Amino acid sequence: MSYVELHCHTNFSFQEGASFTHELLPRAVELGYPALAITDHDNLCGAREFAREARSLGVQPIIGAEVTMQGGYHVTLLAETRQGYGNLCQLLSEARLTTDRREPELDPRFLAEHAQGLILLSGCRQGEVPSLVQQGRLSEAQGVIRHYVEWFGTGNVFLELQQNLVHGDTLRNHRLVKLARKIGIGIGATNNVHYHV
């Protein structure tokens, strides 16, 4: 099986992502990725350019975003369908219209209304579920996941595992795997990429 990176930031993750799509995509080809997702923070600014460039290199483009929720937590959303892309656009717009547009935060109730066609990954260590798991608050994490499953469906919610050699990664990942098995949802390994090398 080939690895596909599902959590990758371009230079459109302002003040965080360091690489242009024309740097990320050739690197993905070099690594043998059949597909690549971009998940910039709270925007889709590079989606069109990324999709066009990816197709020209034979890489399947996956469009997504790392969305900041109320409280500063992150979730990773990937568009599975055209309707999902539309819902992702709607969610990002709602976040900017209902809070400070320079630092948007999405009210979770909007997830329930716009979940169709989207896949939810639990996010990096700044996600609500990973944060709760890290603190040992497993029953609270389980409650949050149950809401996600209710909104997105069991097959469209995955706990995101990241091993970036940061203190606490291993313990958090072990707990997330146990929680996923207990609830009956999938897991996905990502790297939270910010650079092409």
PDB file of C-alpha atoms in Angstrom:
ATOM      1  CA  MET A   1       0.000   0.000   0.000  1.00  0.00           C
ATOM      2  CA  SER A   2       1.135   3.525  -0.768  1.00  0.00           C
ATOM      3  CA  TYR A   3       1.226   6.264   1.833  1.00  0.00           C
ATOM      4  CA  VAL A   4      -0.825   9.384   1.142  1.00  0.00           C
ATOM      5  CA  GLU A   5      -0.267  12.514   3.216  1.00  0.00           C
ATOM      6  CA  LEU A   6      -3.650  13.828   4.377  1.00  0.00           C
ATOM      7  CA  HIS A   7      -2.467  16.765   6.507  1.00  0.00           C
ATOM      8  CA  CYS A   8      -0.227  19.106   4.553  1.00  0.00           C
ATOM      9  CA  HIS A   9       0.169  22.876   4.717  1.00  0.00           C
ATOM     10  CA  THR A  10       1.239  25.099   1.842  1.00  0.00           C
ATOM     11  CA  ASN A  11       2.478  28.676   2.049  1.00  0.00           C
ATOM     12  CA  PHE A  12      -1.224  29.606   2.263  1.00  0.00           C
ATOM     13  CA  SER A  13      -1.129  28.497   5.904  1.00  0.00           C
ATOM     14  CA  PHE A  14       0.059  31.997   6.567  1.00  0.00           C
ATOM     15  CA  GLN A  15       3.086  32.352   8.887  1.00  0.00           C
ATOM     16  CA  GLU A  16       3.315  28.547   9.154  1.00  0.00           C
ATOM     17  CA  GLY A  17       3.507  26.714   5.837  1.00  0.00           C
ATOM     18  CA  ALA A  18       6.834  27.271   4.125  1.00  0.00           C
ATOM     19  CA  SER A  19       6.405  25.561   0.746  1.00  0.00           C
ATOM     20  CA  PHE A  20       4.606  26.386  -2.484  1.00  0.00           C
ATOM     21  CA  THR A  21       2.505  23.736  -4.217  1.00  0.00           C
ATOM     22  CA  HIS A  22       5.079  23.654  -7.042  1.00  0.00           C
ATOM     23  CA  GLU A  23       7.590  22.458  -4.386  1.00  0.00           C
ATOM     24  CA  LEU A  24       5.283  20.069  -2.514  1.00  0.00           C
ATOM     25  CA  LEU A  25       3.898  18.215  -5.518  1.00  0.00           C
ATOM     26  CA  PRO A  26       7.208  17.163  -7.153  1.00  0.00           C
ATOM     27  CA  ARG A  27       8.312  15.972  -3.705  1.00  0.00           C
ATOM     28  CA  ALA A  28       5.109  13.916  -3.434  1.00  0.00           C
ATOM     29  CA  VAL A  29       5.873  12.364  -6.843  1.00  0.00           C
ATOM     30  CA  GLU A  30       9.450  11.666  -5.721  1.00  0.00           C
ATOM     31  CA  LEU A  31       8.100   9.882  -2.619  1.00  0.00           C
ATOM     32  CA  GLY A  32       5.669   7.832  -4.728  1.00  0.00           C
ATOM     33  CA  TYR A  33       2.435   9.349  -3.384  1.00  0.00           C
ATOM     34  CA  PRO A  34      -0.528   8.550  -5.648  1.00  0.00           C
ATOM     35  CA  ALA A  35      -2.424  11.436  -4.004  1.00  0.00           C
ATOM     36  CA  LEU A  36      -1.826  14.394  -1.704  1.00  0.00           C
ATOM     37  CA  ALA A  37      -4.139  16.498   0.464  1.00  0.00           C
ATOM     38  CA  ILE A  38      -3.650  20.145   1.256  1.00  0.00           C
ATOM     39  CA  THR A  39      -5.147  21.276   4.539  1.00  0.00           C
ATOM     40  CA  ASP A  40      -4.269  24.905   5.002  1.00  0.00           C
ATOM     41  CA  HIS A  41      -5.399  26.741   8.123  1.00  0.00           C
ATOM     42  CA  ASP A  42      -8.923  28.102   7.743  1.00  0.00           C
ATOM     43  CA  ASN A  43      -8.725  28.737   3.996  1.00  0.00           C
ATOM     44  CA  LEU A  44      -8.793  27.242   0.515  1.00  0.00           C
ATOM     45  CA  CYS A  45      -6.670  29.951  -1.137  1.00  0.00           C
ATOM     46  CA  GLY A  46      -4.365  27.518  -2.912  1.00  0.00           C
ATOM     47  CA  ALA A  47      -6.922  24.823  -3.783  1.00  0.00           C
ATOM     48  CA  ARG A  48      -7.430  25.654  -7.455  1.00  0.00           C
ATOM     49  CA  GLU A  49      -3.732  26.017  -8.255  1.00  0.00           C
ATOM     50  CA  PHE A  50      -2.960  22.853  -6.270  1.00  0.00           C
ATOM     51  CA  ALA A  51      -5.625  20.773  -8.040  1.00  0.00           C
ATOM     52  CA  ARG A  52      -4.501  21.892 -11.510  1.00  0.00           C
ATOM     53  CA  GLU A  53      -0.831  21.288 -10.789  1.00  0.00           C
ATOM     54  CA  ALA A  54      -1.450  17.925  -9.105  1.00  0.00           C
ATOM     55  CA  ARG A  55      -3.417  16.593 -12.069  1.00  0.00           C
ATOM     56  CA  SER A  56      -0.645  17.661 -14.461  1.00  0.00           C
ATOM     57  CA  LEU A  57       1.800  15.521 -12.445  1.00  0.00           C
ATOM     58  CA  GLY A  58      -0.523  12.508 -12.151  1.00  0.00           C
ATOM     59  CA  VAL A  59      -1.184  13.056  -8.438  1.00  0.00           C
ATOM     60  CA  GLN A  60      -4.788  12.898  -7.227  1.00  0.00           C
ATOM     61  CA  PRO A  61      -5.538  16.185  -5.447  1.00  0.00           C
ATOM     62  CA  ILE A  62      -7.454  16.037  -2.163  1.00  0.00           C
ATOM     63  CA  ILE A  63      -8.806  19.378  -0.983  1.00  0.00           C
ATOM     64  CA  GLY A  64      -9.244  20.048   2.700  1.00  0.00           C
ATOM     65  CA  ALA A  65      -8.588  22.506   5.486  1.00  0.00           C
ATOM     66  CA  GLU A  66      -7.456  22.504   9.078  1.00  0.00           C
ATOM     67  CA  VAL A  67     -10.365  24.331  10.676  1.00  0.00           C
ATOM     68  CA  THR A  68     -10.073  26.229  13.949  1.00  0.00           C
ATOM     69  CA  MET A  69     -13.052  25.496  16.181  1.00  0.00           C
ATOM     70  CA  GLN A  70     -14.353  27.572  19.080  1.00  0.00           C
ATOM     71  CA  GLY A  71     -11.855  27.392  21.910  1.00  0.00           C
ATOM     72  CA  GLY A  72      -8.919  27.280  19.484  1.00  0.00           C
ATOM     73  CA  TYR A  73      -9.114  23.537  18.785  1.00  0.00           C
ATOM     74  CA  HIS A  74      -8.363  22.168  15.314  1.00  0.00           C
ATOM     75  CA  VAL A  75     -10.057  19.536  13.163  1.00  0.00           C
ATOM     76  CA  THR A  76      -8.954  18.430   9.721  1.00  0.00           C
ATOM     77  CA  LEU A  77     -11.719  18.283   7.113  1.00  0.00           C
ATOM     78  CA  LEU A  78     -11.298  16.647   3.698  1.00  0.00           C
ATOM     79  CA  ALA A  79     -13.746  17.045   0.819  1.00  0.00           C
ATOM     80  CA  GLU A  80     -14.827  13.613  -0.378  1.00  0.00           C
ATOM     81  CA  THR A  81     -17.358  14.864  -2.926  1.00  0.00           C
ATOM     82  CA  ARG A  82     -18.326  18.032  -4.775  1.00  0.00           C
ATOM     83  CA  GLN A  83     -21.017  18.586  -2.135  1.00  0.00           C
ATOM     84  CA  GLY A  84     -18.354  18.144   0.545  1.00  0.00           C
ATOM     85  CA  TYR A  85     -16.241  20.845  -1.097  1.00  0.00           C
ATOM     86  CA  GLY A  86     -19.249  23.158  -1.079  1.00  0.00           C
ATOM     87  CA  ASN A  87     -19.877  22.368   2.585  1.00  0.00           C
ATOM     88  CA  LEU A  88     -16.232  23.024   3.425  1.00  0.00           C
ATOM     89  CA  CYS A  89     -16.477  26.421   1.710  1.00  0.00           C
ATOM     90  CA  GLN A  90     -19.646  27.135   3.682  1.00  0.00           C
ATOM     91  CA  LEU A  91     -18.000  26.191   7.000  1.00  0.00           C
ATOM     92  CA  LEU A  92     -14.971  28.377   6.367  1.00  0.00           C
ATOM     93  CA  SER A  93     -17.244  31.268   5.415  1.00  0.00           C
ATOM     94  CA  GLU A  94     -19.377  30.791   8.545  1.00  0.00           C
ATOM     95  CA  ALA A  95     -16.256  30.915  10.717  1.00  0.00           C
ATOM     96  CA  ARG A  96     -15.169  34.220   9.165  1.00  0.00           C
ATOM     97  CA  LEU A  97     -18.643  35.762   9.228  1.00  0.00           C
ATOM     98  CA  THR A  98     -19.456  34.875  12.847  1.00  0.00           C
ATOM     99  CA  THR A  99     -16.103  35.737  14.483  1.00  0.00           C
ATOM    100  CA  ASP A 100     -13.075  37.932  13.845  1.00  0.00           C
ATOM    101  CA  ARG A 101     -12.256  37.138  10.220  1.00  0.00           C
ATOM    102  CA  ARG A 102      -8.522  37.460  10.923  1.00  0.00           C
ATOM    103  CA  GLU A 103      -8.756  34.733  13.571  1.00  0.00           C
ATOM    104  CA  PRO A 104     -11.815  32.706  12.612  1.00  0.00           C
ATOM    105  CA  GLU A 105     -13.288  30.084  14.933  1.00  0.00           C
ATOM    106  CA  LEU A 106     -16.125  27.817  13.880  1.00  0.00           C
ATOM    107  CA  ASP A 107     -19.042  27.071  16.167  1.00  0.00           C
ATOM    108  CA  PRO A 108     -19.334  23.225  16.285  1.00  0.00           C
ATOM    109  CA  ARG A 109     -23.081  23.394  15.590  1.00  0.00           C
ATOM    110  CA  PHE A 110     -22.243  24.297  11.984  1.00  0.00           C
ATOM    111  CA  LEU A 111     -20.439  20.958  11.569  1.00  0.00           C
ATOM    112  CA  ALA A 112     -23.710  19.134  12.116  1.00  0.00           C
ATOM    113  CA  GLU A 113     -25.406  21.215   9.400  1.00  0.00           C
ATOM    114  CA  HIS A 114     -22.620  20.872   6.799  1.00  0.00           C
ATOM    115  CA  ALA A 115     -21.098  17.405   7.316  1.00  0.00           C
ATOM    116  CA  GLN A 116     -22.358  15.779   4.116  1.00  0.00           C
ATOM    117  CA  GLY A 117     -19.535  14.812   1.754  1.00  0.00           C
ATOM    118  CA  LEU A 118     -16.778  15.569   4.265  1.00  0.00           C
ATOM    119  CA  ILE A 119     -14.312  13.353   6.109  1.00  0.00           C
ATOM    120  CA  LEU A 120     -13.254  14.482   9.575  1.00  0.00           C
ATOM    121  CA  LEU A 121      -9.839  13.728  11.038  1.00  0.00           C
ATOM    122  CA  SER A 122      -9.497  14.520  14.750  1.00  0.00           C
ATOM    123  CA  GLY A 123      -6.656  16.954  14.117  1.00  0.00           C
ATOM    124  CA  CYS A 124      -3.148  17.529  15.340  1.00  0.00           C
ATOM    125  CA  ARG A 125      -2.268  17.635  19.022  1.00  0.00           C
ATOM    126  CA  GLN A 126      -4.186  20.945  19.106  1.00  0.00           C
ATOM    127  CA  GLY A 127      -7.393  19.104  18.242  1.00  0.00           C
ATOM    128  CA  GLU A 128      -9.989  18.779  20.983  1.00  0.00           C
ATOM    129  CA  VAL A 129      -9.935  14.983  21.036  1.00  0.00           C
ATOM    130  CA  PRO A 130      -6.120  14.643  21.033  1.00  0.00           C
ATOM    131  CA  SER A 131      -5.872  17.350  23.718  1.00  0.00           C
ATOM    132  CA  LEU A 132      -8.408  15.614  25.963  1.00  0.00           C
ATOM    133  CA  VAL A 133      -6.728  12.246  25.400  1.00  0.00           C
ATOM    134  CA  GLN A 134      -3.329  13.754  26.235  1.00  0.00           C
ATOM    135  CA  GLN A 135      -4.775  14.990  29.543  1.00  0.00           C
ATOM    136  CA  GLY A 136      -6.249  11.576  30.330  1.00  0.00           C
ATOM    137  CA  ARG A 137      -9.839  12.870  29.989  1.00  0.00           C
ATOM    138  CA  LEU A 138     -10.927   9.879  27.925  1.00  0.00           C
ATOM    139  CA  SER A 139     -14.658   9.949  28.671  1.00  0.00           C
ATOM    140  CA  GLU A 140     -14.861  13.592  27.535  1.00  0.00           C
ATOM    141  CA  ALA A 141     -12.911  12.733  24.372  1.00  0.00           C
ATOM    142  CA  GLN A 142     -15.294   9.861  23.745  1.00  0.00           C
ATOM    143  CA  GLY A 143     -18.260  12.250  24.030  1.00  0.00           C
ATOM    144  CA  VAL A 144     -16.762  14.609  21.431  1.00  0.00           C
ATOM    145  CA  ILE A 145     -16.091  11.700  19.061  1.00  0.00           C
ATOM    146  CA  ARG A 146     -19.662  10.470  19.433  1.00  0.00           C
ATOM    147  CA  HIS A 147     -20.896  13.891  18.253  1.00  0.00           C
ATOM    148  CA  TYR A 148     -18.578  13.709  15.235  1.00  0.00           C
ATOM    149  CA  VAL A 149     -19.831  10.201  14.396  1.00  0.00           C
ATOM    150  CA  GLU A 150     -23.445  11.332  14.747  1.00  0.00           C
ATOM    151  CA  TRP A 151     -22.836  14.203  12.314  1.00  0.00           C
ATOM    152  CA  PHE A 152     -20.402  12.650   9.795  1.00  0.00           C
ATOM    153  CA  GLY A 153     -21.101   8.912  10.102  1.00  0.00           C
ATOM    154  CA  THR A 154     -18.849   6.134  11.405  1.00  0.00           C
ATOM    155  CA  GLY A 155     -17.035   5.682   8.090  1.00  0.00           C
ATOM    156  CA  ASN A 156     -16.136   9.367   7.794  1.00  0.00           C
ATOM    157  CA  VAL A 157     -14.517   9.992  11.197  1.00  0.00           C
ATOM    158  CA  PHE A 158     -10.891   9.027  11.859  1.00  0.00           C
ATOM    159  CA  LEU A 159      -8.622   9.608  14.820  1.00  0.00           C
ATOM    160  CA  GLU A 160      -5.469  11.251  13.544  1.00  0.00           C
ATOM    161  CA  LEU A 161      -2.141   9.876  14.770  1.00  0.00           C
ATOM    162  CA  GLN A 162       1.013  11.968  14.493  1.00  0.00           C
ATOM    163  CA  GLN A 163       4.488  10.916  15.587  1.00  0.00           C
ATOM    164  CA  ASN A 164       6.609  14.040  15.190  1.00  0.00           C
ATOM    165  CA  LEU A 165       9.081  13.228  17.973  1.00  0.00           C
ATOM    166  CA  VAL A 166       7.403  15.716  20.275  1.00  0.00           C
ATOM    167  CA  HIS A 167       7.070  14.847  23.954  1.00  0.00           C
ATOM    168  CA  GLY A 168       3.749  13.076  24.544  1.00  0.00           C
ATOM    169  CA  ASP A 169       3.198  11.826  20.970  1.00  0.00           C
ATOM    170  CA  THR A 170       3.627   8.139  21.799  1.00  0.00           C
ATOM    171  CA  LEU A 171       1.318   8.095  24.815  1.00  0.00           C
ATOM    172  CA  ARG A 172      -1.331  10.136  22.991  1.00  0.00           C
ATOM    173  CA  ASN A 173      -1.187   7.814  19.965  1.00  0.00           C
ATOM    174  CA  HIS A 174      -1.576   4.685  22.122  1.00  0.00           C
ATOM    175  CA  ARG A 175      -4.612   6.205  23.833  1.00  0.00           C
ATOM    176  CA  LEU A 176      -6.133   7.326  20.529  1.00  0.00           C
ATOM    177  CA  VAL A 177      -5.783   3.832  19.051  1.00  0.00           C
ATOM    178  CA  LYS A 178      -7.493   2.278  22.105  1.00  0.00           C
ATOM    179  CA  LEU A 179     -10.279   4.849  21.887  1.00  0.00           C
ATOM    180  CA  ALA A 180     -10.801   4.252  18.149  1.00  0.00           C
ATOM    181  CA  ARG A 181     -11.071   0.508  18.739  1.00  0.00           C
ATOM    182  CA  LYS A 182     -13.501   1.009  21.605  1.00  0.00           C
ATOM    183  CA  ILE A 183     -15.790   3.253  19.548  1.00  0.00           C
ATOM    184  CA  GLY A 184     -15.329   1.363  16.284  1.00  0.00           C
ATOM    185  CA  ILE A 185     -13.909   4.103  14.072  1.00  0.00           C
ATOM    186  CA  GLY A 186     -10.804   4.253  11.915  1.00  0.00           C
ATOM    187  CA  ILE A 187      -7.392   5.751  12.510  1.00  0.00           C
ATOM    188  CA  GLY A 188      -5.113   7.594  10.107  1.00  0.00           C
ATOM    189  CA  ALA A 189      -1.435   8.457  10.322  1.00  0.00           C
ATOM    190  CA  THR A 190      -0.470  11.970   9.198  1.00  0.00           C
ATOM    191  CA  ASN A 191       2.605  14.133   9.544  1.00  0.00           C
ATOM    192  CA  ASN A 192       1.195  17.676   9.767  1.00  0.00           C
ATOM    193  CA  VAL A 193       3.586  18.671   6.976  1.00  0.00           C
ATOM    194  CA  HIS A 194       4.735  22.302   6.788  1.00  0.00           C
ATOM    195  CA  TYR A 195       7.790  21.935   4.472  1.00  0.00           C
ATOM    196  CA  HIS A 196       8.480  19.985   1.290  1.00  0.00           C
ATOM    197  CA  VAL A 197      11.852  18.794   2.671  1.00  0.00           C
TER     198      VAL A 197
END
